[in-house]
Amino acid sequence: MCNALSMSINSATTSKMKRILGRLSYVSEVGRKRINTIRDHNSSVKTLRPTSSREEYAQSALAQRNIFSFMSKEQLQTPPAPLQIRRYASNLSQENCNSGRLLEYLHFHQETSVETREAVSSSFVVLRDFVTEEEEKTLLKEVEPHLKRLHYEHDHWDDAIHGFRETERSKWGKASSKILAKLQEFAFPNQDEKLALVHILDLAKTGVIKPHVDSIRFCGNTICGLCLLSDAVMRLVNVEDKTQIVDIMLWRRSLYLMKDASRYNYTHEVLGEKESYFGSVPVPRERRISIMCRNYPREEDVS
């Protein structure tokens, strides 16, 4: 009888323990679901998930933007912090910004057509923080001794630049060569087409680059440049319709790449101190050095 009573107690205890464990498991599952979900003011349930990895972001950005066929996902930058975006925010509506068709470095003036927006968006790219502060110092250390031997000029052969010094170089130190190789690999998938000479333009704080289209006799369809020492605003204006105006934010240490439609169909200029605005926000101008690379012109343009 004792054995039967003992077995009955053990069975009851085991059954009770199972019920307790079942309840604990249920409470744990409910609690986990409550932690992993939230309800907004419309009572729709959204699952909280970790932010996308850099790999996922790169793939998504590459699929959406598809600016150039040779842009690799490693060269796409992570999204700037919200405060950085607001720093030089264009006056475009939030609805347009969310459409996925506009890029943060482009500001289209009021009368800009859809055709102009698409033409510039697909032929002009700016990569923020393409070089680091240390890489910027490396390049400046190499070019400054050569620039100091020159005086700022106010007369350019085609009246395109005022308050500038410029030079060209084909040989660079080991550290600088590594930085420029990164630029050239991005801009020129076919390395044989790039010009050996690298153009260095030193623009004084009060200097300006007037509207112009670079001669097709001296370079091809692609021009790219590193912006050092200062932010600046570049303006594109359609050569046939002056109402088609696009402003482009060039951050310090960014890389810009202009090709095809932007290269041939629009004048480009760097706005002076008083005109340096991106949308309605002033962009302070300091001395600015740009290091530019180009590709060979087409044979029909040289002859």
XYZ file of C-alpha atoms in Angstrom:
303
model
C 0.000 0.000 0.000
C 2.859 2.331 0.836
C 4.388 1.663 -2.559
C 1.071 2.431 -4.280
C 0.717 5.676 -2.279
C 4.293 6.651 -3.119
C 3.725 6.026 -6.833
C 0.499 8.091 -6.723
C 2.313 11.035 -5.062
C 5.198 10.869 -7.586
C 2.727 10.788 -10.477
C 0.830 13.801 -9.090
C 4.086 15.698 -8.524
C 5.316 14.951 -12.041
C 2.001 16.051 -13.554
C 2.057 19.280 -11.516
C 5.647 20.013 -12.551
C 4.732 19.543 -16.223
C 1.856 22.024 -15.861
C 4.164 24.578 -14.197
C 6.831 24.163 -16.861
C 4.189 24.483 -19.583
C 2.936 27.740 -18.086
C 6.486 29.098 -17.761
C 7.155 28.235 -21.402
C 3.932 30.000 -22.466
C 4.705 33.118 -20.407
C 8.232 33.175 -21.794
C 6.965 32.913 -25.395
C 4.349 35.647 -24.875
C 6.935 37.889 -23.250
C 9.385 37.330 -26.114
C 6.731 38.219 -28.684
C 5.794 41.348 -26.784
C 9.413 42.443 -26.671
C 9.934 41.760 -30.361
C 6.811 43.593 -31.538
C 5.368 47.088 -31.177
C 2.094 48.698 -32.112
C 1.979 52.118 -33.747
C -0.933 54.597 -33.488
C -2.768 52.697 -36.262
C -2.534 49.458 -34.241
C -0.520 47.657 -36.906
C 2.070 45.239 -35.611
C 5.679 45.654 -36.689
C 8.481 43.244 -35.906
C 11.602 44.816 -34.454
C 14.604 43.465 -36.295
C 18.289 44.359 -36.237
C 19.344 47.079 -38.649
C 20.462 45.872 -42.056
C 24.052 44.806 -42.374
C 26.458 46.794 -44.568
C 26.267 43.973 -47.125
C 22.451 44.159 -47.264
C 22.533 47.958 -47.514
C 25.075 47.871 -50.326
C 23.037 45.379 -52.321
C 19.850 47.409 -51.811
C 21.503 50.708 -52.718
C 23.146 49.217 -55.764
C 19.823 47.824 -56.992
C 17.950 51.092 -56.415
C 20.515 53.601 -57.625
C 22.279 51.706 -60.413
C 24.056 54.927 -61.395
C 27.017 53.414 -63.165
C 27.484 49.840 -64.278
C 30.986 49.837 -62.848
C 30.050 51.012 -59.322
C 30.916 48.186 -56.931
C 29.061 47.586 -53.704
C 32.274 48.040 -51.696
C 32.472 51.631 -52.947
C 28.967 52.573 -51.865
C 29.053 54.590 -48.671
C 26.949 53.841 -45.601
C 24.113 56.345 -45.136
C 25.245 59.546 -43.377
C 23.822 60.222 -39.925
C 20.553 62.211 -39.929
C 22.265 65.307 -38.549
C 24.765 65.230 -41.399
C 21.951 65.035 -43.940
C 20.175 68.015 -42.352
C 23.341 70.078 -42.373
C 23.053 70.892 -46.068
C 19.537 69.715 -46.784
C 17.968 70.753 -50.072
C 14.563 72.473 -50.046
C 12.936 69.511 -51.795
C 9.734 68.160 -50.258
C 9.864 65.121 -48.004
C 7.564 63.304 -50.434
C 10.077 63.723 -53.246
C 12.977 62.711 -51.014
C 11.200 59.495 -50.087
C 10.523 58.587 -53.706
C 13.977 57.020 -54.058
C 14.656 59.007 -57.242
C 16.556 61.898 -55.661
C 20.014 61.873 -54.114
C 21.001 63.949 -51.112
C 23.786 65.780 -52.941
C 21.493 67.101 -55.717
C 19.314 70.207 -55.484
C 17.076 70.838 -58.483
C 15.892 74.389 -59.056
C 12.183 75.110 -59.336
C 11.798 74.890 -63.110
C 13.931 71.782 -63.519
C 12.238 69.197 -65.742
C 11.909 65.478 -65.178
C 14.288 64.901 -68.094
C 16.990 67.037 -66.473
C 16.531 65.317 -63.122
C 16.964 61.900 -64.668
C 19.870 62.957 -66.902
C 21.898 64.429 -64.025
C 20.946 61.733 -61.501
C 22.234 59.045 -63.872
C 25.468 60.810 -64.869
C 26.752 62.538 -61.733
C 27.700 60.849 -58.473
C 29.229 62.101 -55.224
C 30.762 59.670 -52.740
C 31.063 61.261 -49.317
C 34.235 60.656 -47.251
C 35.949 58.865 -50.107
C 39.276 59.634 -48.400
C 40.009 59.833 -44.681
C 41.517 62.783 -42.810
C 44.885 61.011 -42.828
C 44.694 60.382 -46.567
C 43.823 64.029 -47.127
C 46.910 65.057 -45.123
C 49.045 62.662 -47.161
C 47.953 64.194 -50.454
C 48.294 67.768 -49.185
C 51.785 67.077 -47.872
C 52.818 66.010 -51.360
C 51.215 68.813 -53.385
C 51.744 71.809 -51.078
C 55.510 72.241 -51.767
C 54.804 72.482 -55.517
C 51.857 74.864 -55.108
C 53.800 77.216 -52.827
C 56.162 78.006 -55.676
C 53.236 79.387 -57.681
C 51.239 82.606 -57.376
C 47.464 82.798 -57.435
C 46.344 83.864 -60.901
C 43.275 85.814 -61.964
C 43.495 85.338 -65.737
C 42.821 81.923 -67.231
C 43.381 81.149 -70.910
C 39.622 80.702 -71.447
C 38.533 83.059 -68.618
C 37.039 80.114 -66.735
C 38.864 80.419 -63.391
C 39.829 83.339 -61.146
C 41.981 83.172 -58.008
C 43.717 79.868 -58.673
C 46.979 77.955 -58.859
C 47.329 74.773 -60.864
C 49.808 72.119 -61.830
C 49.913 68.575 -63.225
C 51.788 65.527 -62.024
C 52.381 62.030 -63.303
C 54.640 60.749 -60.510
C 53.545 60.429 -56.905
C 54.909 59.004 -53.673
C 53.970 55.504 -52.592
C 51.252 56.540 -50.114
C 49.641 59.058 -52.484
C 49.797 56.597 -55.385
C 47.777 54.122 -53.352
C 45.063 56.727 -52.713
C 44.922 57.803 -56.357
C 44.751 54.179 -57.468
C 41.567 53.793 -55.438
C 40.101 56.820 -57.213
C 41.147 55.685 -60.676
C 39.931 52.124 -60.193
C 36.506 53.487 -59.334
C 36.319 56.055 -62.143
C 37.966 54.111 -64.952
C 37.170 50.402 -65.140
C 39.426 50.265 -68.190
C 42.706 51.528 -66.763
C 44.224 51.964 -70.234
C 41.876 54.838 -70.989
C 42.895 57.144 -68.113
C 45.272 60.061 -68.687
C 48.627 59.737 -66.935
C 48.702 63.387 -65.846
C 46.724 64.249 -62.708
C 45.436 67.824 -62.586
C 45.780 69.749 -59.295
C 43.717 72.935 -58.930
C 44.154 75.195 -55.897
C 41.237 77.632 -55.617
C 41.614 80.533 -53.164
C 38.881 81.264 -50.617
C 37.728 84.141 -52.823
C 38.331 82.257 -56.075
C 35.620 81.150 -58.485
C 35.271 78.710 -61.356
C 32.983 80.247 -63.968
C 30.467 78.279 -66.064
C 32.225 76.254 -68.741
C 32.284 72.903 -70.521
C 35.689 71.228 -70.576
C 37.139 70.924 -74.067
C 36.406 67.589 -75.730
C 39.821 67.792 -77.412
C 41.696 67.298 -74.130
C 39.616 64.748 -72.236
C 36.937 62.149 -72.795
C 33.525 61.495 -71.308
C 34.588 61.113 -67.660
C 35.975 63.636 -65.182
C 36.415 62.856 -61.504
C 37.871 64.858 -58.654
C 38.692 64.764 -54.952
C 37.610 67.829 -52.949
C 40.109 68.740 -50.237
C 40.208 71.432 -47.508
C 36.694 72.834 -48.037
C 33.066 72.089 -48.857
C 31.810 73.677 -52.069
C 28.744 73.884 -54.300
C 28.981 73.028 -57.997
C 26.269 74.255 -60.340
C 25.223 72.615 -63.606
C 23.269 74.619 -66.196
C 21.939 73.143 -69.429
C 23.793 74.655 -72.398
C 20.594 75.040 -74.441
C 18.044 75.864 -71.719
C 19.346 78.136 -68.943
C 16.298 77.436 -66.761
C 17.555 73.883 -66.190
C 19.774 74.323 -63.122
C 21.091 71.714 -60.694
C 23.257 72.425 -57.643
C 25.559 69.712 -56.329
C 26.924 69.469 -52.790
C 30.633 68.634 -52.765
C 31.697 67.812 -49.237
C 35.271 68.053 -48.076
C 37.067 64.740 -48.746
C 34.319 63.593 -51.131
C 34.798 62.266 -54.649
C 32.665 63.504 -57.524
C 32.346 61.817 -60.885
C 30.802 63.568 -63.881
C 30.267 61.800 -67.178
C 28.205 61.638 -70.376
C 25.151 63.957 -70.143
C 26.508 65.991 -67.219
C 29.881 66.237 -68.914
C 28.689 67.336 -72.385
C 25.245 68.951 -72.022
C 25.761 71.182 -68.975
C 28.178 73.908 -68.004
C 29.693 73.456 -64.562
C 30.971 76.042 -62.115
C 32.029 76.309 -58.468
C 30.073 79.038 -56.715
C 31.945 81.892 -55.036
C 31.732 82.878 -51.372
C 28.622 85.056 -51.656
C 26.691 82.662 -53.900
C 27.664 79.462 -52.063
C 24.273 78.045 -51.071
C 22.835 74.556 -51.274
C 19.106 75.102 -51.463
C 18.526 77.838 -48.880
C 21.443 76.820 -46.641
C 24.765 78.714 -46.873
C 27.860 76.586 -47.457
C 30.987 78.339 -46.079
C 33.835 78.426 -48.584
C 37.515 78.153 -47.704
C 40.581 77.512 -49.815
C 39.893 74.370 -51.824
C 42.200 71.940 -53.604
C 40.788 69.514 -56.142
C 42.743 66.582 -57.534
C 41.255 65.559 -60.864
C 41.639 62.616 -63.216
C 40.330 62.306 -66.763
C 40.247 59.787 -69.582
C 41.489 60.097 -73.165
C 39.310 62.013 -75.651
C 37.631 60.191 -78.491
C 39.625 59.998 -81.707
C 36.953 61.881 -83.683
C 37.146 64.787 -81.206
C 40.929 65.123 -81.452
C 41.158 65.212 -85.235
